[in-house]
Amino acid sequence: MADARADIMAMARQHSMLMNQPGGYWILDLSGLGAAHAEVETIDSSGPLQLLLTSDGFSRLADVYGRYDFDQLMAAACSRGLKVLFEELRGSEADDEGCAAYPRGKVRDDATAVLLEAQ
């Protein structure tokens, strides 16, 4: 297990060196380097609109822990609220401190979510 973790951490370091670099990948961060590479979409909606934006850490509820599929995660965010889901996420992480049941590079990742509703 220790060898696998060391390999994962080495790969993560190499991957992070590609962040906001030509030939790598672009993110929005405080440096502002990725902003020029943002993709913009327009959503034409004639009625109410709900949008859930999450970091990869928050989306672990669906793609790592399997507590929800993404439609269910959206429904839970609307009905139960983001704070409850955040607490559920942190509980899932605490239940698997050794990352054995759900292999991942970090026990806890940053977790951000924003629920937008427009009429």
Tab-separated table of C-alpha atoms in Angstrom:
chain	number	residue	atom	x	y	z
A	1	MET	CA	0.000	0.000	0.000
A	2	ALA	CA	2.850	2.414	0.833
A	3	ASP	CA	4.430	1.827	-2.603
A	4	ALA	CA	1.132	2.546	-4.337
A	5	ARG	CA	0.664	5.743	-2.329
A	6	ALA	CA	4.213	6.887	-3.201
A	7	ASP	CA	3.523	6.219	-6.892
A	8	ILE	CA	0.253	8.154	-6.721
A	9	MET	CA	1.905	11.107	-5.010
A	10	ALA	CA	4.720	11.183	-7.605
A	11	MET	CA	2.142	11.124	-10.407
A	12	ALA	CA	0.139	13.899	-8.703
A	13	ARG	CA	3.279	16.074	-8.457
A	14	GLN	CA	4.014	15.549	-12.168
A	15	HIS	CA	0.400	16.285	-13.045
A	16	SER	CA	0.345	19.501	-11.013
A	17	MET	CA	3.397	20.776	-12.905
A	18	LEU	CA	1.193	20.840	-16.039
A	19	MET	CA	-1.351	23.167	-14.427
A	20	ASN	CA	-1.808	26.447	-16.326
A	21	GLN	CA	0.968	25.529	-18.749
A	22	PRO	CA	0.846	25.249	-22.569
A	23	GLY	CA	0.376	21.577	-23.374
A	24	GLY	CA	-1.056	20.998	-19.900
A	25	TYR	CA	-4.417	21.977	-18.511
A	26	TRP	CA	-5.985	25.252	-17.464
A	27	ILE	CA	-7.749	26.049	-14.212
A	28	LEU	CA	-9.141	29.192	-12.674
A	29	ASP	CA	-6.988	30.150	-9.711
A	30	LEU	CA	-5.640	33.265	-8.022
A	31	SER	CA	-2.809	33.633	-10.571
A	32	GLY	CA	-5.347	34.413	-13.307
A	33	LEU	CA	-3.359	32.441	-15.908
A	34	GLY	CA	-6.230	30.136	-16.780
A	35	ALA	CA	-8.850	32.861	-17.288
A	36	ALA	CA	-7.956	33.414	-20.951
A	37	HIS	CA	-8.609	29.709	-21.584
A	38	ALA	CA	-12.043	29.537	-19.957
A	39	GLU	CA	-14.811	28.050	-22.052
A	40	VAL	CA	-18.036	30.041	-21.951
A	41	GLU	CA	-21.484	28.639	-22.679
A	42	THR	CA	-24.839	30.370	-22.759
A	43	ILE	CA	-27.914	28.579	-21.481
A	44	ASP	CA	-31.190	29.765	-22.940
A	45	SER	CA	-33.853	29.070	-20.364
A	46	SER	CA	-37.453	30.125	-20.509
A	47	GLY	CA	-38.165	29.000	-16.958
A	48	PRO	CA	-36.524	28.427	-13.601
A	49	LEU	CA	-32.946	27.173	-13.689
A	50	GLN	CA	-30.918	25.321	-11.068
A	51	LEU	CA	-27.184	24.825	-11.379
A	52	LEU	CA	-24.822	23.029	-9.005
A	53	LEU	CA	-21.127	23.888	-9.312
A	54	THR	CA	-18.757	21.648	-7.370
A	55	SER	CA	-15.064	21.153	-6.943
A	56	ASP	CA	-13.695	17.671	-7.495
A	57	GLY	CA	-13.492	17.266	-3.717
A	58	PHE	CA	-17.213	17.862	-3.242
A	59	SER	CA	-18.180	15.672	-6.199
A	60	ARG	CA	-16.476	12.748	-4.432
A	61	LEU	CA	-19.892	12.100	-2.902
A	62	ALA	CA	-20.874	10.778	-6.338
A	63	ASP	CA	-17.738	9.679	-8.167
A	64	VAL	CA	-15.674	8.226	-5.312
A	65	TYR	CA	-18.030	7.279	-2.476
A	66	GLY	CA	-20.992	6.408	-4.717
A	67	ARG	CA	-23.491	7.914	-2.279
A	68	TYR	CA	-25.326	9.556	-5.196
A	69	ASP	CA	-25.291	9.672	-8.948
A	70	PHE	CA	-25.013	13.240	-10.223
A	71	ASP	CA	-28.773	13.691	-10.684
A	72	GLN	CA	-29.342	12.500	-7.114
A	73	LEU	CA	-26.591	14.827	-5.849
A	74	MET	CA	-28.370	17.764	-7.474
A	75	ALA	CA	-31.689	16.718	-5.964
A	76	ALA	CA	-30.110	16.295	-2.519
A	77	ALA	CA	-28.458	19.715	-2.761
A	78	CYS	CA	-31.823	21.303	-3.520
A	79	SER	CA	-33.802	19.393	-0.897
A	80	ARG	CA	-31.316	18.892	1.949
A	81	GLY	CA	-28.833	21.711	1.419
A	82	LEU	CA	-25.105	21.918	0.823
A	83	LYS	CA	-24.110	22.011	4.495
A	84	VAL	CA	-25.698	18.610	5.125
A	85	LEU	CA	-23.956	17.170	2.067
A	86	PHE	CA	-20.625	18.658	3.146
A	87	GLU	CA	-20.991	17.017	6.561
A	88	GLU	CA	-21.844	13.712	4.850
A	89	LEU	CA	-18.722	14.043	2.708
A	90	ARG	CA	-16.479	14.688	5.708
A	91	GLY	CA	-18.082	11.727	7.469
A	92	SER	CA	-17.314	9.458	4.507
A	93	GLU	CA	-13.702	10.628	4.556
A	94	ALA	CA	-13.427	10.049	8.316
A	95	ASP	CA	-14.877	6.544	7.977
A	96	ASP	CA	-12.026	5.653	5.586
A	97	GLU	CA	-8.980	7.498	6.991
A	98	GLY	CA	-6.666	4.828	5.550
A	99	CYS	CA	-8.095	5.255	2.027
A	100	ALA	CA	-8.493	1.472	1.834
A	101	ALA	CA	-12.199	1.185	1.013
A	102	TYR	CA	-12.071	4.165	-1.370
A	103	PRO	CA	-8.534	4.575	-2.750
A	104	ARG	CA	-7.620	8.213	-3.280
A	105	GLY	CA	-4.552	10.432	-3.182
A	106	LYS	CA	-5.645	12.486	-0.180
A	107	VAL	CA	-7.763	11.541	2.814
A	108	ARG	CA	-9.563	14.905	2.530
A	109	ASP	CA	-9.695	17.186	-0.460
A	110	ASP	CA	-10.905	20.757	-0.612
A	111	ALA	CA	-14.644	20.678	-1.097
A	112	THR	CA	-16.581	23.563	-2.574
A	113	ALA	CA	-20.120	23.723	-3.893
A	114	VAL	CA	-22.402	26.521	-5.037
A	115	LEU	CA	-26.085	26.034	-5.775
A	116	LEU	CA	-27.545	28.665	-8.099
A	117	GLU	CA	-31.230	29.142	-8.709
A	118	ALA	CA	-32.612	31.611	-11.232
A	119	GLN	CA	-36.223	32.397	-12.041
